[in-house]
């Protein structure tokens, strides 16, 4: 049929596996957490069928995976149709729970099925996790995909516009485009009889509301193969997805007389790494090459020109204005750091010329949502330095925990801009990097024999790493086939102290199972732990 996937191992993974892995964090510090899809749990099939009723998909269309994906991508989010999950990206989660609390799709789908009201709250991996459950439940092979440095291009001109002020710092008021540290979507496997031969197979579908498509917040299905080759004329929403993985970042500055000067173009930043869970294991499989050709290759340029020909707008800035400072390289490194500790940023210059240069450097440290949108600037630092001919030099900037702790967001994510102006030539060098702090994990242990139908005990342990007491902490624990989601609240966890929570349960199904725990409180989010357990018959 239209969703037939050749290969027994692939079918077991993409249809039958009820636990998956979500890759998140940051490209230089990839984090993973398990997600319980639970497509075989009680009442999940009913709630997925209800979603198609809710979307008013006519019965004749329910054998068509293209239509199913199209309406489901709209009904998974609550924008404009009161769908399953309400998104929130502003760190306020009143009347609901933080997205980082969820450990799987079952609770979300069952709550929606019984209340018929959007479940609060989700962010991209939650939308993608629930969408994956829906697809696998209906027998459509599906996988959850993470793209690091995914662009959100507001006007589909294949260009992320970052505007600099007179000092060479990024002007957050006029810069509207953003680059997400990562973005999760899904791929569903199907034939595409509506497209020319060769565009079947994996299709991008995305339930996270970003832009409208035919008047509703939805995205896809779009052929991965078509995106790779720049054939963005084929439906659905291919230009938007093409821009997510292939935009250039253009740094420009307004002169006093109103002309726009391009200071720097970064063609390699966006869509650097695209991954999914490997078949039959918890490891990571890179699929970047399914979406794009090698950066800078002949094929990549050709795909770009094809996309432009099909109406994805490319910039029309006169290239005459843009000449880079060729003989100086600037790079910077952010030291790996644990939440609550100090760390440093090292900025290095290499002067390849025989000239002396003076450079004035600005570092701006921002606390950002993982969507790349800035919450606030917590560090400003500038210095001047002389660069000797034919030599390298490095400068350290210290970042103290007291500077960032009070404003931290869910994912403890920072974004650093470094811009340097060369006094002698007036040219600007610009670089940006995001980084994520190490967050403590939960430890899960089991006691006694683990046999289906017999009671066993599970303990969750957590040590508070901060120099402050954590207030109103909730722990969650679930394991498909072992125990339903349970939670417990703790008033306080003093600094550096350890909390232990024991849960008794009776596993139902034998085999290899996964226990997943998460912790939530206002000062600390995205704390997880997991454990594989073998349940005997």
mmCIF file with all atom_site columns, N, CA, C and O in Angstrom, residues 205-247:
data_model
loop_
_atom_site.group_PDB
_atom_site.id
_atom_site.type_symbol
_atom_site.label_atom_id
_atom_site.label_alt_id
_atom_site.label_comp_id
_atom_site.label_asym_id
_atom_site.label_entity_id
_atom_site.label_seq_id
_atom_site.pdbx_PDB_ins_code
_atom_site.Cartn_x
_atom_site.Cartn_y
_atom_site.Cartn_z
_atom_site.occupancy
_atom_site.B_iso_or_equiv
_atom_site.pdbx_formal_charge
_atom_site.auth_seq_id
_atom_site.auth_comp_id
_atom_site.auth_asym_id
_atom_site.auth_atom_id
_atom_site.pdbx_PDB_model_num
ATOM 1   N N  . UNK A 1 205 ? 6.944  16.355 7.875  1.00 0.00 ? 205 UNK A N  1
ATOM 2   C CA . UNK A 1 205 ? 5.680  16.882 8.406  1.00 0.00 ? 205 UNK A CA 1
ATOM 3   C C  . UNK A 1 205 ? 6.007  17.531 9.746  1.00 0.00 ? 205 UNK A C  1
ATOM 4   O O  . UNK A 1 205 ? 6.846  17.034 10.487 1.00 0.00 ? 205 UNK A O  1
ATOM 5   N N  . UNK A 1 206 ? 5.396  18.653 10.041 1.00 0.00 ? 206 UNK A N  1
ATOM 6   C CA . UNK A 1 206 ? 5.779  19.405 11.236 1.00 0.00 ? 206 UNK A CA 1
ATOM 7   C C  . UNK A 1 206 ? 4.524  19.944 11.913 1.00 0.00 ? 206 UNK A C  1
ATOM 8   O O  . UNK A 1 206 ? 3.742  20.662 11.309 1.00 0.00 ? 206 UNK A O  1
ATOM 9   N N  . UNK A 1 207 ? 4.339  19.568 13.176 1.00 0.00 ? 207 UNK A N  1
ATOM 10  C CA . UNK A 1 207 ? 3.153  20.000 13.911 1.00 0.00 ? 207 UNK A CA 1
ATOM 11  C C  . UNK A 1 207 ? 3.373  21.254 14.744 1.00 0.00 ? 207 UNK A C  1
ATOM 12  O O  . UNK A 1 207 ? 2.453  21.756 15.382 1.00 0.00 ? 207 UNK A O  1
ATOM 13  N N  . UNK A 1 208 ? 4.613  21.779 14.767 1.00 0.00 ? 208 UNK A N  1
ATOM 14  C CA . UNK A 1 208 ? 4.902  22.984 15.542 1.00 0.00 ? 208 UNK A CA 1
ATOM 15  C C  . UNK A 1 208 ? 4.407  24.206 14.772 1.00 0.00 ? 208 UNK A C  1
ATOM 16  O O  . UNK A 1 208 ? 4.771  24.374 13.610 1.00 0.00 ? 208 UNK A O  1
ATOM 17  N N  . UNK A 1 209 ? 3.570  25.053 15.398 1.00 0.00 ? 209 UNK A N  1
ATOM 18  C CA . UNK A 1 209 ? 3.023  26.187 14.635 1.00 0.00 ? 209 UNK A CA 1
ATOM 19  C C  . UNK A 1 209 ? 4.070  27.282 14.432 1.00 0.00 ? 209 UNK A C  1
ATOM 20  O O  . UNK A 1 209 ? 4.493  27.913 15.380 1.00 0.00 ? 209 UNK A O  1
ATOM 21  N N  . UNK A 1 210 ? 4.524  27.486 13.178 1.00 0.00 ? 210 UNK A N  1
ATOM 22  C CA . UNK A 1 210 ? 5.463  28.580 12.898 1.00 0.00 ? 210 UNK A CA 1
ATOM 23  C C  . UNK A 1 210 ? 4.864  29.570 11.901 1.00 0.00 ? 210 UNK A C  1
ATOM 24  O O  . UNK A 1 210 ? 4.833  30.755 12.132 1.00 0.00 ? 210 UNK A O  1
ATOM 25  N N  . UNK A 1 211 ? 4.408  29.048 10.767 1.00 0.00 ? 211 UNK A N  1
ATOM 26  C CA . UNK A 1 211 ? 3.823  29.911 9.739  1.00 0.00 ? 211 UNK A CA 1
ATOM 27  C C  . UNK A 1 211 ? 2.555  29.219 9.233  1.00 0.00 ? 211 UNK A C  1
ATOM 28  O O  . UNK A 1 211 ? 2.413  28.007 9.351  1.00 0.00 ? 211 UNK A O  1
ATOM 29  N N  . UNK A 1 212 ? 1.638  29.989 8.641  1.00 0.00 ? 212 UNK A N  1
ATOM 30  C CA . UNK A 1 212 ? 0.435  29.347 8.120  1.00 0.00 ? 212 UNK A CA 1
ATOM 31  C C  . UNK A 1 212 ? 0.701  28.780 6.722  1.00 0.00 ? 212 UNK A C  1
ATOM 32  O O  . UNK A 1 212 ? 1.575  29.253 6.007  1.00 0.00 ? 212 UNK A O  1
ATOM 33  N N  . UNK A 1 213 ? -0.066 27.749 6.388  1.00 0.00 ? 213 UNK A N  1
ATOM 34  C CA . UNK A 1 213 ? 0.027  27.138 5.076  1.00 0.00 ? 213 UNK A CA 1
ATOM 35  C C  . UNK A 1 213 ? -1.412 26.906 4.614  1.00 0.00 ? 213 UNK A C  1
ATOM 36  O O  . UNK A 1 213 ? -2.180 26.244 5.321  1.00 0.00 ? 213 UNK A O  1
ATOM 37  N N  . UNK A 1 214 ? -1.791 27.456 3.487  1.00 0.00 ? 214 UNK A N  1
ATOM 38  C CA . UNK A 1 214 ? -3.194 27.434 3.044  1.00 0.00 ? 214 UNK A CA 1
ATOM 39  C C  . UNK A 1 214 ? -4.106 27.883 4.181  1.00 0.00 ? 214 UNK A C  1
ATOM 40  O O  . UNK A 1 214 ? -5.135 27.263 4.450  1.00 0.00 ? 214 UNK A O  1
ATOM 41  N N  . UNK A 1 215 ? -3.690 28.923 4.886  1.00 0.00 ? 215 UNK A N  1
ATOM 42  C CA . UNK A 1 215 ? -4.566 29.525 5.887  1.00 0.00 ? 215 UNK A CA 1
ATOM 43  C C  . UNK A 1 215 ? -4.592 28.862 7.257  1.00 0.00 ? 215 UNK A C  1
ATOM 44  O O  . UNK A 1 215 ? -5.320 29.292 8.133  1.00 0.00 ? 215 UNK A O  1
ATOM 45  N N  . UNK A 1 216 ? -3.806 27.781 7.470  1.00 0.00 ? 216 UNK A N  1
ATOM 46  C CA . UNK A 1 216 ? -3.775 27.162 8.796  1.00 0.00 ? 216 UNK A CA 1
ATOM 47  C C  . UNK A 1 216 ? -2.338 26.913 9.225  1.00 0.00 ? 216 UNK A C  1
ATOM 48  O O  . UNK A 1 216 ? -1.449 26.770 8.391  1.00 0.00 ? 216 UNK A O  1
ATOM 49  N N  . UNK A 1 217 ? -2.146 26.823 10.552 1.00 0.00 ? 217 UNK A N  1
ATOM 50  C CA . UNK A 1 217 ? -0.815 26.498 11.060 1.00 0.00 ? 217 UNK A CA 1
ATOM 51  C C  . UNK A 1 217 ? -0.559 25.008 10.863 1.00 0.00 ? 217 UNK A C  1
ATOM 52  O O  . UNK A 1 217 ? -1.029 24.173 11.631 1.00 0.00 ? 217 UNK A O  1
ATOM 53  N N  . UNK A 1 218 ? 0.164  24.692 9.810  1.00 0.00 ? 218 UNK A N  1
ATOM 54  C CA . UNK A 1 218 ? 0.529  23.307 9.533  1.00 0.00 ? 218 UNK A CA 1
ATOM 55  C C  . UNK A 1 218 ? 1.696  23.327 8.569  1.00 0.00 ? 218 UNK A C  1
ATOM 56  O O  . UNK A 1 218 ? 2.021  24.356 7.985  1.00 0.00 ? 218 UNK A O  1
ATOM 57  N N  . UNK A 1 219 ? 2.340  22.172 8.378  1.00 0.00 ? 219 UNK A N  1
ATOM 58  C CA . UNK A 1 219 ? 3.511  22.153 7.515  1.00 0.00 ? 219 UNK A CA 1
ATOM 59  C C  . UNK A 1 219 ? 3.720  20.743 6.985  1.00 0.00 ? 219 UNK A C  1
ATOM 60  O O  . UNK A 1 219 ? 3.850  19.805 7.767  1.00 0.00 ? 219 UNK A O  1
ATOM 61  N N  . UNK A 1 220 ? 3.742  20.605 5.646  1.00 0.00 ? 220 UNK A N  1
ATOM 62  C CA . UNK A 1 220 ? 4.025  19.326 5.017  1.00 0.00 ? 220 UNK A CA 1
ATOM 63  C C  . UNK A 1 220 ? 2.752  18.626 4.578  1.00 0.00 ? 220 UNK A C  1
ATOM 64  O O  . UNK A 1 220 ? 1.665  19.171 4.727  1.00 0.00 ? 220 UNK A O  1
ATOM 65  N N  . UNK A 1 221 ? 2.888  17.405 4.014  1.00 0.00 ? 221 UNK A N  1
ATOM 66  C CA . UNK A 1 221 ? 4.147  16.685 3.790  1.00 0.00 ? 221 UNK A CA 1
ATOM 67  C C  . UNK A 1 221 ? 4.949  17.259 2.609  1.00 0.00 ? 221 UNK A C  1
ATOM 68  O O  . UNK A 1 221 ? 4.366  17.571 1.575  1.00 0.00 ? 221 UNK A O  1
ATOM 69  N N  . UNK A 1 222 ? 6.259  17.373 2.799  1.00 0.00 ? 222 UNK A N  1
ATOM 70  C CA . UNK A 1 222 ? 7.158  17.842 1.744  1.00 0.00 ? 222 UNK A CA 1
ATOM 71  C C  . UNK A 1 222 ? 8.235  16.787 1.530  1.00 0.00 ? 222 UNK A C  1
ATOM 72  O O  . UNK A 1 222 ? 8.830  16.304 2.494  1.00 0.00 ? 222 UNK A O  1
ATOM 73  N N  . UNK A 1 223 ? 8.485  16.447 0.278  1.00 0.00 ? 223 UNK A N  1
ATOM 74  C CA . UNK A 1 223 ? 9.442  15.386 -0.039 1.00 0.00 ? 223 UNK A CA 1
ATOM 75  C C  . UNK A 1 223 ? 10.874 15.801 0.317  1.00 0.00 ? 223 UNK A C  1
ATOM 76  O O  . UNK A 1 223 ? 11.358 16.844 -0.116 1.00 0.00 ? 223 UNK A O  1
ATOM 77  N N  . UNK A 1 224 ? 11.550 14.972 1.138  1.00 0.00 ? 224 UNK A N  1
ATOM 78  C CA . UNK A 1 224 ? 12.938 15.256 1.526  1.00 0.00 ? 224 UNK A CA 1
ATOM 79  C C  . UNK A 1 224 ? 13.821 15.307 0.278  1.00 0.00 ? 224 UNK A C  1
ATOM 80  O O  . UNK A 1 224 ? 14.704 16.157 0.141  1.00 0.00 ? 224 UNK A O  1
ATOM 81  N N  . UNK A 1 225 ? 13.562 14.403 -0.658 1.00 0.00 ? 225 UNK A N  1
ATOM 82  C CA . UNK A 1 225 ? 14.328 14.355 -1.906 1.00 0.00 ? 225 UNK A CA 1
ATOM 83  C C  . UNK A 1 225 ? 14.174 15.656 -2.697 1.00 0.00 ? 225 UNK A C  1
ATOM 84  O O  . UNK A 1 225 ? 15.137 16.185 -3.248 1.00 0.00 ? 225 UNK A O  1
ATOM 85  N N  . UNK A 1 226 ? 12.935 16.196 -2.732 1.00 0.00 ? 226 UNK A N  1
ATOM 86  C CA . UNK A 1 226 ? 12.696 17.439 -3.476 1.00 0.00 ? 226 UNK A CA 1
ATOM 87  C C  . UNK A 1 226 ? 13.429 18.606 -2.819 1.00 0.00 ? 226 UNK A C  1
ATOM 88  O O  . UNK A 1 226 ? 13.958 19.486 -3.494 1.00 0.00 ? 226 UNK A O  1
ATOM 89  N N  . UNK A 1 227 ? 13.470 18.604 -1.468 1.00 0.00 ? 227 UNK A N  1
ATOM 90  C CA . UNK A 1 227 ? 14.173 19.682 -0.754 1.00 0.00 ? 227 UNK A CA 1
ATOM 91  C C  . UNK A 1 227 ? 15.663 19.637 -1.081 1.00 0.00 ? 227 UNK A C  1
ATOM 92  O O  . UNK A 1 227 ? 16.296 20.648 -1.370 1.00 0.00 ? 227 UNK A O  1
ATOM 93  N N  . UNK A 1 228 ? 16.221 18.419 -1.101 1.00 0.00 ? 228 UNK A N  1
ATOM 94  C CA . UNK A 1 228 ? 17.652 18.285 -1.366 1.00 0.00 ? 228 UNK A CA 1
ATOM 95  C C  . UNK A 1 228 ? 18.032 18.870 -2.732 1.00 0.00 ? 228 UNK A C  1
ATOM 96  O O  . UNK A 1 228 ? 19.054 19.516 -2.878 1.00 0.00 ? 228 UNK A O  1
ATOM 97  N N  . UNK A 1 229 ? 17.169 18.624 -3.719 1.00 0.00 ? 229 UNK A N  1
ATOM 98  C CA . UNK A 1 229 ? 17.509 19.058 -5.079 1.00 0.00 ? 229 UNK A CA 1
ATOM 99  C C  . UNK A 1 229 ? 16.978 20.446 -5.415 1.00 0.00 ? 229 UNK A C  1
ATOM 100 O O  . UNK A 1 229 ? 17.129 20.908 -6.547 1.00 0.00 ? 229 UNK A O  1
ATOM 101 N N  . UNK A 1 230 ? 16.331 21.090 -4.426 1.00 0.00 ? 230 UNK A N  1
ATOM 102 C CA . UNK A 1 230 ? 15.857 22.449 -4.662 1.00 0.00 ? 230 UNK A CA 1
ATOM 103 C C  . UNK A 1 230 ? 14.555 22.524 -5.446 1.00 0.00 ? 230 UNK A C  1
ATOM 104 O O  . UNK A 1 230 ? 14.141 23.588 -5.873 1.00 0.00 ? 230 UNK A O  1
ATOM 105 N N  . UNK A 1 231 ? 13.881 21.369 -5.617 1.00 0.00 ? 231 UNK A N  1
ATOM 106 C CA . UNK A 1 231 ? 12.612 21.382 -6.363 1.00 0.00 ? 231 UNK A CA 1
ATOM 107 C C  . UNK A 1 231 ? 11.475 21.772 -5.432 1.00 0.00 ? 231 UNK A C  1
ATOM 108 O O  . UNK A 1 231 ? 10.608 20.974 -5.101 1.00 0.00 ? 231 UNK A O  1
ATOM 109 N N  . UNK A 1 232 ? 11.503 23.027 -5.017 1.00 0.00 ? 232 UNK A N  1
ATOM 110 C CA . UNK A 1 232 ? 10.558 23.465 -3.980 1.00 0.00 ? 232 UNK A CA 1
ATOM 111 C C  . UNK A 1 232 ? 9.198  23.859 -4.560 1.00 0.00 ? 232 UNK A C  1
ATOM 112 O O  . UNK A 1 232 ? 8.352  24.369 -3.846 1.00 0.00 ? 232 UNK A O  1
ATOM 113 N N  . UNK A 1 233 ? 9.004  23.576 -5.860 1.00 0.00 ? 233 UNK A N  1
ATOM 114 C CA . UNK A 1 233 ? 7.697  23.884 -6.454 1.00 0.00 ? 233 UNK A CA 1
ATOM 115 C C  . UNK A 1 233 ? 6.668  22.828 -6.077 1.00 0.00 ? 233 UNK A C  1
ATOM 116 O O  . UNK A 1 233 ? 5.475  23.026 -6.234 1.00 0.00 ? 233 UNK A O  1
ATOM 117 N N  . UNK A 1 234 ? 7.126  21.669 -5.555 1.00 0.00 ? 234 UNK A N  1
ATOM 118 C CA . UNK A 1 234 ? 6.183  20.585 -5.249 1.00 0.00 ? 234 UNK A CA 1
ATOM 119 C C  . UNK A 1 234 ? 5.620  20.748 -3.852 1.00 0.00 ? 234 UNK A C  1
ATOM 120 O O  . UNK A 1 234 ? 6.343  21.026 -2.901 1.00 0.00 ? 234 UNK A O  1
ATOM 121 N N  . UNK A 1 235 ? 4.302  20.538 -3.741 1.00 0.00 ? 235 UNK A N  1
ATOM 122 C CA . UNK A 1 235 ? 3.699  20.748 -2.422 1.00 0.00 ? 235 UNK A CA 1
ATOM 123 C C  . UNK A 1 235 ? 4.100  19.618 -1.469 1.00 0.00 ? 235 UNK A C  1
ATOM 124 O O  . UNK A 1 235 ? 4.422  18.543 -1.913 1.00 0.00 ? 235 UNK A O  1
ATOM 125 N N  . UNK A 1 236 ? 4.068  19.904 -0.137 1.00 0.00 ? 236 UNK A N  1
ATOM 126 C CA . UNK A 1 236 ? 3.505  21.116 0.493  1.00 0.00 ? 236 UNK A CA 1
ATOM 127 C C  . UNK A 1 236 ? 4.597  21.821 1.299  1.00 0.00 ? 236 UNK A C  1
ATOM 128 O O  . UNK A 1 236 ? 5.371  21.144 1.959  1.00 0.00 ? 236 UNK A O  1
ATOM 129 N N  . UNK A 1 237 ? 4.647  23.127 1.266  1.00 0.00 ? 237 UNK A N  1
ATOM 130 C CA . UNK A 1 237 ? 5.504  23.948 2.147  1.00 0.00 ? 237 UNK A CA 1
ATOM 131 C C  . UNK A 1 237 ? 7.004  23.724 1.971  1.00 0.00 ? 237 UNK A C  1
ATOM 132 O O  . UNK A 1 237 ? 7.786  24.000 2.873  1.00 0.00 ? 237 UNK A O  1
ATOM 133 N N  . UNK A 1 238 ? 7.418  23.225 0.802  1.00 0.00 ? 238 UNK A N  1
ATOM 134 C CA . UNK A 1 238 ? 8.852  22.975 0.604  1.00 0.00 ? 238 UNK A CA 1
ATOM 135 C C  . UNK A 1 238 ? 9.732  24.230 0.728  1.00 0.00 ? 238 UNK A C  1
ATOM 136 O O  . UNK A 1 238 ? 10.821 24.144 1.294  1.00 0.00 ? 238 UNK A O  1
ATOM 137 N N  . UNK A 1 239 ? 9.306  25.416 0.247  1.00 0.00 ? 239 UNK A N  1
ATOM 138 C CA . UNK A 1 239 ? 10.197 26.588 0.380  1.00 0.00 ? 239 UNK A CA 1
ATOM 139 C C  . UNK A 1 239 ? 10.548 26.896 1.833  1.00 0.00 ? 239 UNK A C  1
ATOM 140 O O  . UNK A 1 239 ? 11.689 27.236 2.157  1.00 0.00 ? 239 UNK A O  1
ATOM 141 N N  . UNK A 1 240 ? 9.558  26.766 2.737  1.00 0.00 ? 240 UNK A N  1
ATOM 142 C CA . UNK A 1 240 ? 9.819  27.063 4.152  1.00 0.00 ? 240 UNK A CA 1
ATOM 143 C C  . UNK A 1 240 ? 10.846 26.087 4.726  1.00 0.00 ? 240 UNK A C  1
ATOM 144 O O  . UNK A 1 240 ? 11.783 26.479 5.417  1.00 0.00 ? 240 UNK A O  1
ATOM 145 N N  . UNK A 1 241 ? 10.689 24.805 4.402  1.00 0.00 ? 241 UNK A N  1
ATOM 146 C CA . UNK A 1 241 ? 11.610 23.789 4.946  1.00 0.00 ? 241 UNK A CA 1
ATOM 147 C C  . UNK A 1 241 ? 12.987 23.947 4.313  1.00 0.00 ? 241 UNK A C  1
ATOM 148 O O  . UNK A 1 241 ? 14.012 23.815 4.980  1.00 0.00 ? 241 UNK A O  1
ATOM 149 N N  . UNK A 1 242 ? 13.013 24.283 3.013  1.00 0.00 ? 242 UNK A N  1
ATOM 150 C CA . UNK A 1 242 ? 14.298 24.509 2.352  1.00 0.00 ? 242 UNK A CA 1
ATOM 151 C C  . UNK A 1 242 ? 15.072 25.624 3.064  1.00 0.00 ? 242 UNK A C  1
ATOM 152 O O  . UNK A 1 242 ? 16.264 25.503 3.336  1.00 0.00 ? 242 UNK A O  1
ATOM 153 N N  . UNK A 1 243 ? 14.358 26.704 3.403  1.00 0.00 ? 243 UNK A N  1
ATOM 154 C CA . UNK A 1 243 ? 15.005 27.823 4.097  1.00 0.00 ? 243 UNK A CA 1
ATOM 155 C C  . UNK A 1 243 ? 15.456 27.425 5.503  1.00 0.00 ? 243 UNK A C  1
ATOM 156 O O  . UNK A 1 243 ? 16.477 27.902 5.993  1.00 0.00 ? 243 UNK A O  1
ATOM 157 N N  . UNK A 1 244 ? 14.698 26.517 6.176  1.00 0.00 ? 244 UNK A N  1
ATOM 158 C CA . UNK A 1 244 ? 15.084 26.083 7.526  1.00 0.00 ? 244 UNK A CA 1
ATOM 159 C C  . UNK A 1 244 ? 16.472 25.460 7.532  1.00 0.00 ? 244 UNK A C  1
ATOM 160 O O  . UNK A 1 244 ? 17.215 25.602 8.492  1.00 0.00 ? 244 UNK A O  1
ATOM 161 N N  . UNK A 1 245 ? 16.809 24.711 6.454  1.00 0.00 ? 245 UNK A N  1
ATOM 162 C CA . UNK A 1 245 ? 18.086 23.996 6.470  1.00 0.00 ? 245 UNK A CA 1
ATOM 163 C C  . UNK A 1 245 ? 19.145 24.627 5.577  1.00 0.00 ? 245 UNK A C  1
ATOM 164 O O  . UNK A 1 245 ? 20.288 24.186 5.574  1.00 0.00 ? 245 UNK A O  1
ATOM 165 N N  . UNK A 1 246 ? 18.797 25.680 4.830  1.00 0.00 ? 246 UNK A N  1
ATOM 166 C CA . UNK A 1 246 ? 19.739 26.157 3.810  1.00 0.00 ? 246 UNK A CA 1
ATOM 167 C C  . UNK A 1 246 ? 19.934 27.661 3.699  1.00 0.00 ? 246 UNK A C  1
ATOM 168 O O  . UNK A 1 246 ? 20.485 28.128 2.721  1.00 0.00 ? 246 UNK A O  1
ATOM 169 N N  . UNK A 1 247 ? 19.444 28.452 4.668  1.00 0.00 ? 247 UNK A N  1
ATOM 170 C CA . UNK A 1 247 ? 19.586 29.913 4.540  1.00 0.00 ? 247 UNK A CA 1
ATOM 171 C C  . UNK A 1 247 ? 21.032 30.365 4.777  1.00 0.00 ? 247 UNK A C  1
ATOM 172 O O  . UNK A 1 247 ? 21.792 29.684 5.441  1.00 0.00 ? 247 UNK A O  1
#
